[in-house]
Amino acid sequence: MNQDENRINETSQFNGVMLNAYPDSIGETLSDIVSMLRFPEFKDTFSFFYILPTFFNSDLDRGFSIIDYNLNKDLVIEDDLMNLKELGIDLKFDIVLNHLSVASPQFKDLLEKGEHSKYKDFFINWNLFWQDHGVMNDDGIVIPNKKHLDKLFMRKSGLPILNVVFPDGSEQPYWNTFYQKVTYNSISVEDLAEIEGLTQKNAQSICDLVNSKFLEIEELHTVDFGEFKNFKSSVINILKKKRTYLGQMDVNAKSELVWEFYKETLAKLKSFGCSILRLDAFAYLHKEIGESNFFNNPGTWQYLERIKEIADKNELILLPEIHAEYGLGLHREVSERGYQIYDFFLPGLMIHTIEQKTNKPLLKWINEIIENDYRVVNMLGCHDGIPVLDLKGKEVNGSYNKGLLEDFEIESLMHLIIQRGGKVKNLYGPDGKKVSYYQVNATYFSALGEDSRKMLLARAIQLFMPGIPQIWYLDIFEGKNDYDAVEKAGNGGHKEINRSTLSSKSILESLKKKSVRNQLELIRLRNTHKAFQGQIKINPTSDSKLSLVWNNNGAYVKLEADLEALLFKVNYSYLDSEKQFDY
């Protein structure tokens, strides 16, 4: 057997290792990451690169509020794409199906032209959607009837709306499931010139009053304008007109213009070198009176099939992003319909496996992947938090389906990560109250107690899992929780704990660490050895041990791990002999 017979000659669609980062996660631009990938230590380590959506023009939620899908020229140049192609690296991008930024050309046109806009049906007017199915409150917002409201899946407290002002001065609510930020800007005497009966001197006094003390429009309603009280309503209306928005506005998938936009976008992403397309927030796309706003049946499936038709024409592999309880079985249903699935179960399972020193829940999940032939993309850390809700059981049609972990085990896992500095993300009910935790934000290294042995063992097990291993850049270099970034980001900035930008100098320093070099050595083995294109076998062991073997026409790779001692060894075929590494 020669050396080439033990190596992958061509990247397998479902076996290469995937890097995951923002364009500016290393240094300042994507060019700096390309330079890093040319280091000898990174030779043959990655076949894919999942570049997060600040690759495009965006303005909120670190890229997931898309303005347009053109290159963000502050971070990306066309040469980067050519250089990645020369390195043999295929790209994975996001399309954020459910929403676009308020700064998108489509929403700006709507704000400017109102009813005369080409895009008046491109987004969802909340009041029109719920017309005849709710009651309008004193603020001019339709509150859906309780039977409908109780079905809504909330990602934030309060109704999922953003109020916007139109050219005629009317204020209307639009569906806004995720993030928003409203800024009330300072006013000038010139802004108040349209108010009849207001002298320039009094206008200046009002401007001084408003600009010096009040940042939120709600506060102005409680303010005594004194001698200027007759102008209060007019001033508030001017402030509303001048306010600026950041927000992710839900699109109306019943509009054919939305589907034309999808077609144009998928073709554009293909031209950038995309081979795998992550469907972000797609489960929220379908909305219908009397149904939930999360993964409706059959509506969501119909939309997914329509997207797949467009993707197939562009030779793109779809990866739907779905966070749901294991007990719901949605991951199985997505796989049965022929799609790749995200393994959001592995991050929490891995920490449980290492901390509790037991292989049982992990082996249950590995066996399920094998038996059902799931095509998965797995991960440890990522740009989001560590999912915990996903591990839970769920009652379905009156019968409770168990989770991969028991509730008390999930609670213990969550509290352990929080004890180690993690931040919590919650979900909310229609009444604005917390109904469940969602994920815990932390670097994976910090979640493991900042123990290099645990991090390396977790990486080794991940790399022996079925599917594509997706690797968050920060985890390679044992990145720690970034509390300064969280504080700097302010309210809602919990995700920044795991998004530190690393300088090229810090990368060079990290590469001196044996534990970092060992990770890269394992990643290279996973990315290049022919055995990983074959079949996986689980050898019987005690609960505190793990033995996984990949075989492919005589080529083999074997992992034997001791969860108690946090030690492992890897044996693999090389030429006509065998190599072994002890870690």
XYZ file of C-alpha atoms in Angstrom:
583
model
C 0.000 0.000 0.000
C 1.481 3.387 -0.939
C 1.021 6.675 0.894
C -1.588 8.001 -1.538
C -3.810 5.051 -0.791
C -4.106 6.269 2.783
C -4.910 9.844 1.806
C -8.007 11.417 0.324
C -7.187 12.265 -3.278
C -10.234 14.453 -3.771
C -12.232 16.258 -1.113
C -15.258 14.215 -0.131
C -18.548 16.109 -0.054
C -19.269 14.851 3.414
C -15.896 14.258 5.040
C -13.556 17.253 4.798
C -12.942 19.467 7.826
C -14.537 22.916 7.874
C -13.079 26.086 9.349
C -15.596 28.571 10.776
C -14.841 32.265 11.300
C -15.807 35.821 10.471
C -13.796 37.465 7.689
C -12.037 39.575 10.322
C -11.664 36.967 13.071
C -7.908 36.843 12.415
C -6.122 40.146 11.898
C -8.292 42.700 10.141
C -9.597 41.168 6.902
C -10.201 37.876 5.133
C -6.771 38.237 3.532
C -5.220 37.708 6.974
C -7.044 34.392 7.368
C -5.869 33.336 3.897
C -2.316 34.150 4.985
C -2.753 32.029 8.126
C -4.002 29.087 6.070
C -0.733 29.223 4.159
C 1.306 28.640 7.324
C 3.007 25.197 7.321
C 1.048 24.284 10.451
C -2.217 24.666 8.495
C -1.212 22.673 5.428
C -3.973 20.217 4.448
C -6.051 21.004 7.525
C -9.270 22.304 5.923
C -11.384 21.466 2.886
C -14.192 23.915 3.655
C -14.470 27.385 5.117
C -17.755 28.594 6.584
C -17.385 32.374 6.350
C -19.929 34.186 8.482
C -22.101 36.860 6.859
C -20.119 40.004 7.620
C -18.665 38.730 4.330
C -21.672 40.609 2.910
C -22.955 44.101 3.626
C -24.763 44.031 6.961
C -25.479 46.236 9.967
C -26.641 44.260 13.027
C -26.319 40.918 14.810
C -22.725 40.540 13.579
C -23.737 39.985 9.971
C -27.122 38.315 10.255
C -28.967 41.505 9.374
C -28.171 41.567 5.668
C -28.305 44.810 3.673
C -27.343 43.057 0.452
C -25.346 40.019 -0.628
C -22.548 41.949 -2.299
C -18.986 41.652 -1.000
C -18.227 43.738 2.061
C -15.247 45.514 0.567
C -14.016 46.613 3.993
C -13.252 42.975 4.806
C -13.183 40.998 1.549
C -11.540 41.364 -1.852
C -12.031 39.157 -4.903
C -8.435 37.925 -4.672
C -9.350 36.275 -1.350
C -11.859 34.056 -3.148
C -9.336 33.140 -5.827
C -6.678 32.349 -3.207
C -9.037 30.141 -1.199
C -9.890 28.253 -4.376
C -6.172 27.727 -5.058
C -5.839 26.288 -1.543
C -8.524 23.736 -2.447
C -11.025 25.173 0.022
C -14.735 25.240 -0.834
C -16.949 27.827 0.793
C -20.055 27.714 2.912
C -22.221 30.813 3.253
C -25.473 31.831 4.869
C -28.641 32.994 3.271
C -30.837 34.560 5.940
C -34.182 33.473 4.538
C -36.464 34.983 7.165
C -35.346 38.594 7.157
C -33.444 41.527 5.688
C -32.078 44.685 7.260
C -34.118 47.882 7.492
C -31.195 49.323 5.507
C -31.761 46.902 2.629
C -32.711 48.551 -0.690
C -36.109 46.869 -0.474
C -37.051 48.201 2.969
C -35.612 51.661 2.274
C -37.766 51.843 -0.838
C -40.795 50.862 1.236
C -40.067 53.560 3.830
C -39.570 56.178 1.146
C -42.551 55.397 -1.086
C -45.033 53.684 1.227
C -48.020 52.253 -0.646
C -46.424 53.215 -3.953
C -43.324 51.095 -3.322
C -42.616 48.098 -5.508
C -41.787 46.313 -2.264
C -44.913 47.141 -0.265
C -45.716 43.409 0.016
C -42.073 42.284 0.360
C -42.266 42.595 4.163
C -45.064 41.801 6.628
C -47.265 44.594 7.902
C -48.256 43.221 11.326
C -51.643 44.932 11.468
C -52.641 43.834 7.975
C -51.534 40.268 8.711
C -53.672 40.044 11.863
C -56.572 42.094 10.515
C -59.899 40.490 11.577
C -57.964 38.129 13.887
C -57.260 40.449 16.802
C -58.072 43.715 18.546
C -56.262 47.014 18.025
C -54.910 48.496 21.247
C -54.514 52.150 22.203
C -51.073 52.270 20.547
C -52.503 51.281 17.181
C -51.144 47.710 17.328
C -53.350 44.729 16.586
C -53.083 42.201 19.423
C -53.844 38.753 17.978
C -56.629 36.764 19.591
C -55.336 34.662 22.473
C -55.701 31.367 20.589
C -53.330 32.735 17.935
C -51.011 34.640 20.253
C -50.394 31.575 22.422
C -49.003 29.720 19.403
C -46.298 32.272 18.639
C -42.688 31.327 19.336
C -40.931 34.403 20.728
C -37.220 35.116 20.398
C -37.435 38.271 22.536
C -39.788 39.808 25.083
C -42.852 41.623 23.755
C -44.504 41.383 20.351
C -42.182 40.664 17.400
C -42.684 44.061 15.767
C -40.840 47.240 14.826
C -42.857 50.448 14.415
C -41.783 52.517 11.415
C -42.877 55.939 10.209
C -43.990 56.441 6.602
C -43.878 59.568 4.401
C -47.464 60.497 5.266
C -46.546 60.530 8.967
C -48.380 57.308 9.777
C -46.711 54.796 12.054
C -47.123 51.128 11.233
C -45.827 47.932 12.861
C -43.847 45.424 10.783
C -43.012 41.853 11.749
C -39.570 41.714 13.374
C -38.838 38.301 14.947
C -35.236 38.948 15.928
C -33.104 41.981 16.689
C -33.940 45.660 16.509
C -32.474 48.936 17.674
C -34.267 52.289 17.485
C -32.296 55.514 17.900
C -33.949 58.877 18.473
C -31.689 61.562 17.073
C -31.205 65.109 18.293
C -33.373 67.839 16.792
C -32.508 71.316 15.565
C -34.387 74.587 15.214
C -34.656 73.883 11.499
C -36.445 70.598 12.234
C -39.114 72.481 14.166
C -39.648 75.137 11.494
C -42.798 73.365 10.248
C -44.604 73.881 13.591
C -46.995 76.779 13.334
C -46.831 79.467 16.010
C -43.404 78.462 17.295
C -40.840 81.257 17.467
C -37.186 80.589 16.786
C -36.354 81.426 20.413
C -38.903 78.949 21.744
C -37.788 76.358 19.180
C -34.237 76.636 20.535
C -35.537 76.199 24.077
C -37.405 73.040 23.098
C -34.331 71.684 21.322
C -32.217 72.295 24.418
C -34.822 70.541 26.555
C -35.092 67.478 24.320
C -31.457 67.063 23.331
C -29.987 67.408 26.802
C -32.225 65.124 28.807
C -34.229 62.614 26.808
C -33.012 59.657 24.769
C -36.185 57.582 24.596
C -39.449 58.683 23.027
C -41.425 57.033 25.819
C -39.845 59.375 28.341
C -41.058 62.423 26.441
C -44.682 61.430 26.957
C -44.210 61.866 30.711
C -42.397 65.177 30.485
C -43.975 68.494 31.427
C -43.197 70.832 28.535
C -44.411 73.703 30.657
C -45.176 76.749 28.533
C -44.456 74.653 25.413
C -47.012 71.929 26.175
C -49.099 72.859 23.114
C -46.170 71.859 20.911
C -45.454 68.535 22.636
C -47.358 66.330 20.164
C -45.765 68.027 17.159
C -42.260 67.686 18.615
C -42.797 63.979 19.313
C -43.971 63.414 15.731
C -40.831 65.134 14.417
C -38.660 62.956 16.660
C -40.410 59.883 15.280
C -39.745 60.971 11.710
C -36.071 61.573 12.492
C -35.474 58.333 14.334
C -33.247 55.729 12.729
C -33.600 51.968 12.829
C -31.539 48.872 12.915
C -33.571 45.718 12.593
C -34.076 42.386 10.901
C -37.394 42.700 9.090
C -39.255 39.480 8.328
C -39.909 39.018 4.622
C -43.234 37.927 3.176
C -42.639 34.577 1.490
C -46.056 34.851 -0.171
C -44.605 37.587 -2.376
C -43.093 36.403 -5.658
C -40.601 39.274 -5.428
C -39.102 37.526 -2.399
C -38.559 34.366 -4.436
C -36.998 36.348 -7.264
C -34.645 37.785 -4.670
C -33.763 34.277 -3.461
C -33.004 33.176 -7.032
C -30.700 36.129 -7.631
C -28.966 35.605 -4.289
C -28.260 31.890 -4.715
C -26.784 32.499 -8.163
C -24.581 35.244 -6.720
C -23.357 33.048 -3.842
C -22.484 30.286 -6.288
C -20.365 32.771 -8.231
C -18.446 33.536 -5.017
C -17.453 29.865 -4.699
C -20.227 28.593 -2.434
C -20.781 24.831 -2.321
C -22.747 24.505 0.952
C -25.517 26.938 1.798
C -26.713 27.314 5.373
C -30.378 28.310 5.606
C -30.398 30.650 8.583
C -33.688 31.140 10.432
C -35.617 29.374 7.679
C -37.960 27.696 10.182
C -39.493 31.122 10.939
C -40.235 31.929 7.292
C -43.705 30.413 6.966
C -46.430 32.372 8.721
C -50.141 31.595 8.646
C -53.127 32.620 10.762
C -53.903 29.858 13.249
C -50.433 28.323 13.102
C -47.153 28.837 14.898
C -44.474 31.067 13.417
C -41.921 28.252 13.731
C -41.714 25.232 11.424
C -45.259 24.825 10.249
C -46.351 21.659 8.478
C -46.761 21.530 5.506
C -45.936 25.206 4.840
C -42.305 25.162 5.943
C -41.599 21.974 3.995
C -43.135 23.495 0.868
C -40.906 26.543 1.176
C -37.887 24.312 1.775
C -38.596 22.274 -1.359
C -38.935 25.462 -3.368
C -35.565 26.689 -2.087
C -34.058 23.293 -2.903
C -35.178 23.588 -6.521
C -33.268 26.856 -6.792
C -30.262 25.383 -4.975
C -30.151 22.319 -7.228
C -29.959 24.538 -10.311
C -26.926 26.202 -8.750
C -25.376 22.906 -7.538
C -25.568 23.985 -3.909
C -25.922 21.629 -0.934
C -28.467 22.930 1.552
C -27.950 22.872 5.303
C -31.127 23.970 7.119
C -30.475 25.529 10.524
C -32.956 24.262 13.108
C -32.782 24.536 16.870
C -35.400 22.264 18.431
C -35.628 19.783 21.271
C -34.257 16.335 20.491
C -37.551 14.821 21.658
C -39.442 16.665 18.926
C -37.653 14.494 16.353
C -37.388 17.328 13.844
C -33.759 16.477 13.059
C -34.870 13.011 11.973
C -37.632 14.361 9.777
C -35.299 16.834 8.060
C -32.825 14.039 7.374
C -35.533 11.709 6.041
C -36.401 14.353 3.484
C -32.850 14.218 2.152
C -31.216 17.210 3.800
C -28.020 17.584 5.757
C -28.628 18.422 9.407
C -26.746 20.397 12.000
C -25.593 18.359 14.957
C -26.539 20.877 17.641
C -26.584 18.031 20.164
C -22.846 17.334 20.171
C -21.581 20.510 21.934
C -23.551 19.845 25.107
C -23.141 16.079 24.893
C -19.374 16.418 24.632
C -19.071 18.526 27.769
C -21.353 16.082 29.611
C -19.264 13.140 28.375
C -15.983 14.640 29.543
C -17.183 16.116 32.823
C -19.285 13.113 33.880
C -16.760 10.614 32.453
C -19.424 8.524 30.755
C -19.847 7.527 27.122
C -23.497 6.442 27.291
C -25.437 9.455 25.927
C -22.759 10.129 23.325
C -22.776 6.532 22.060
C -26.563 6.609 21.860
C -26.309 9.631 19.561
C -23.489 8.155 17.440
C -25.496 4.968 16.956
C -28.535 6.965 15.904
C -26.474 8.836 13.302
C -25.113 5.570 11.914
C -28.411 3.670 11.933
C -30.352 6.464 10.248
C -27.542 7.470 7.886
C -27.780 11.105 8.962
C -25.569 13.463 6.971
C -24.476 15.914 9.620
C -22.289 18.926 10.186
C -21.096 18.831 13.788
C -19.303 21.364 15.962
C -18.062 22.174 19.437
C -17.888 25.985 19.581
C -19.472 28.312 17.039
C -20.431 31.983 16.545
C -23.531 31.397 18.685
C -23.790 29.840 22.134
C -23.594 26.276 23.321
C -27.082 24.799 22.743
C -28.718 23.201 25.745
C -32.423 23.361 24.885
C -31.706 21.041 21.961
C -30.836 18.162 24.311
C -34.235 18.113 26.003
C -37.124 15.716 25.627
C -40.494 16.813 24.276
C -44.130 15.824 24.554
C -45.533 15.040 21.102
C -49.179 14.086 20.578
C -49.618 13.258 24.247
C -46.535 11.063 24.467
C -43.246 12.193 26.001
C -40.120 11.509 23.946
C -36.991 11.456 26.085
C -34.067 13.745 25.409
C -30.445 12.802 24.967
C -29.936 13.992 28.524
C -32.328 14.145 31.461
C -33.536 17.596 32.506
C -31.477 17.529 35.701
C -28.375 16.684 33.666
C -29.043 19.605 31.335
C -29.544 21.940 34.297
C -26.280 20.719 35.794
C -24.506 21.237 32.478
C -25.894 24.747 32.111
C -24.958 25.756 35.642
C -21.443 24.368 35.215
C -20.848 26.507 32.114
C -22.331 29.561 33.857
C -20.130 28.890 36.894
C -17.194 28.995 34.510
C -18.251 32.412 33.237
C -20.882 31.669 30.598
C -23.801 33.981 29.792
C -27.394 32.806 29.290
C -29.733 33.395 26.335
C -33.438 32.822 27.033
C -36.682 32.345 25.113
C -39.905 34.204 25.873
C -43.648 33.602 25.832
C -46.295 35.861 24.256
C -46.658 37.658 27.601
C -42.999 38.667 27.521
C -41.993 36.319 30.334
C -39.101 33.886 30.109
C -40.289 30.388 29.266
C -36.987 28.588 28.828
C -33.238 28.969 28.590
C -31.973 28.588 25.041
C -28.231 28.460 25.002
C -25.218 29.421 27.088
C -22.648 31.742 25.573
C -19.031 30.882 26.324
C -15.909 29.821 24.502
C -15.702 26.064 24.382
C -12.306 26.143 26.068
C -13.710 28.140 29.005
C -16.777 25.874 29.158
C -14.346 22.992 29.671
C -12.699 24.793 32.570
C -9.842 26.108 30.406
C -8.200 22.691 30.553
C -6.045 21.900 27.500
C -6.392 18.151 28.067
C -10.182 18.358 27.957
C -10.118 20.579 24.868
C -7.826 18.216 22.993
C -9.862 15.166 23.976
C -13.087 16.890 22.921
C -11.515 17.755 19.572
C -10.305 14.195 19.023
C -13.766 12.756 19.702
C -15.405 15.362 17.448
C -13.040 14.494 14.610
C -13.979 10.818 14.908
C -17.714 11.588 14.789
C -19.625 10.876 11.551
C -20.132 13.896 9.302
C -18.317 17.129 8.556
C -16.457 18.523 11.581
C -16.935 22.290 11.693
C -14.268 24.030 13.774
C -14.600 27.463 15.343
C -11.338 29.355 14.884
C -11.139 30.456 18.532
C -11.243 26.881 19.845
C -8.117 25.919 17.901
C -6.167 28.523 19.866
C -7.842 27.791 23.215
C -9.631 31.129 23.324
C -11.004 32.219 26.703
C -14.214 34.073 27.573
C -13.934 37.692 26.467
C -15.735 39.634 29.200
C -14.435 42.987 27.978
C -16.120 42.402 24.611
C -19.416 41.590 26.338
C -19.271 44.766 28.406
C -18.321 46.867 25.389
C -21.211 45.439 23.353
C -23.718 46.523 26.006
C -27.233 45.135 26.354
C -27.629 41.908 24.370
C -23.897 41.627 23.771
C -23.534 38.214 25.438
C -22.540 36.526 22.163
C -19.368 38.617 21.924
C -17.875 36.490 24.700
C -16.898 33.975 22.020
C -15.973 36.223 19.097
C -12.593 37.698 19.970
C -10.500 38.964 17.085
C -7.057 37.379 17.181
C -4.022 39.256 15.948
C -1.545 37.608 13.610
C 1.034 37.978 16.391
C -1.161 36.089 18.879
C -1.628 33.301 16.318
C 2.129 32.871 16.031
C 2.431 32.765 19.824
C -0.368 30.193 20.113
C 1.276 27.948 17.554
C 4.165 27.501 19.990
C 1.800 25.624 22.337
C 1.943 21.851 21.983
C -1.787 21.487 22.662
C -2.582 23.819 19.730
C -0.200 22.004 17.393
C -1.713 18.690 18.479
C -5.172 19.937 17.537
C -3.927 20.896 14.084
C -2.203 17.526 13.715
C -5.492 15.747 14.470
C -7.429 18.048 12.134
C -4.979 17.316 9.319
C -5.355 13.572 9.895
C -9.144 13.886 9.801
C -9.045 15.991 6.655
C -6.690 13.798 4.655
C -6.869 10.151 5.739
C -8.778 7.886 3.397
C -10.276 5.849 6.247
C -12.677 8.672 7.110
C -14.414 8.126 3.779
C -15.326 4.625 4.884
C -17.334 3.153 7.736
C -17.239 3.830 11.457
C -17.303 1.083 14.062
C -17.858 1.418 17.818
C -15.847 -1.068 19.851
C -17.299 -2.219 23.191
C -15.667 -0.631 26.243
C -16.498 0.289 29.819
C -18.564 3.455 30.373
C -15.470 5.568 31.023
C -13.682 4.516 27.828
C -14.315 5.175 24.145
C -13.071 3.241 21.121
C -13.974 4.382 17.589
C -12.533 2.951 14.379
C -12.874 4.098 10.760
C -12.101 1.601 7.980
C -11.951 2.010 4.217
C -10.489 -0.723 1.988
C -7.653 -1.537 4.344
C -7.007 2.034 5.465
C -7.932 2.571 9.101
C -7.838 5.122 11.911
C -8.575 4.236 15.532
C -9.251 6.380 18.593
C -9.017 4.932 22.092
C -9.895 7.389 24.849
C -9.862 7.192 28.635
C -12.458 9.665 29.959
C -11.260 9.256 33.538
C -7.609 10.025 32.836
C -8.331 12.495 29.966
C -5.858 10.560 27.821
C -6.198 9.061 24.360
C -4.203 7.532 21.554
C -4.701 7.428 17.806
C -3.466 4.589 15.591
C -3.667 4.835 11.807
C -2.404 3.119 8.706
C 0.497 4.799 6.945
C 2.160 3.351 3.864
C 2.578 -0.344 4.698
C 2.865 0.227 8.437
C 1.074 1.830 11.346
C 1.582 5.075 13.215
C 0.523 5.817 16.769
C 0.226 9.065 18.692
C -0.357 9.231 22.423
C -2.008 12.361 23.803
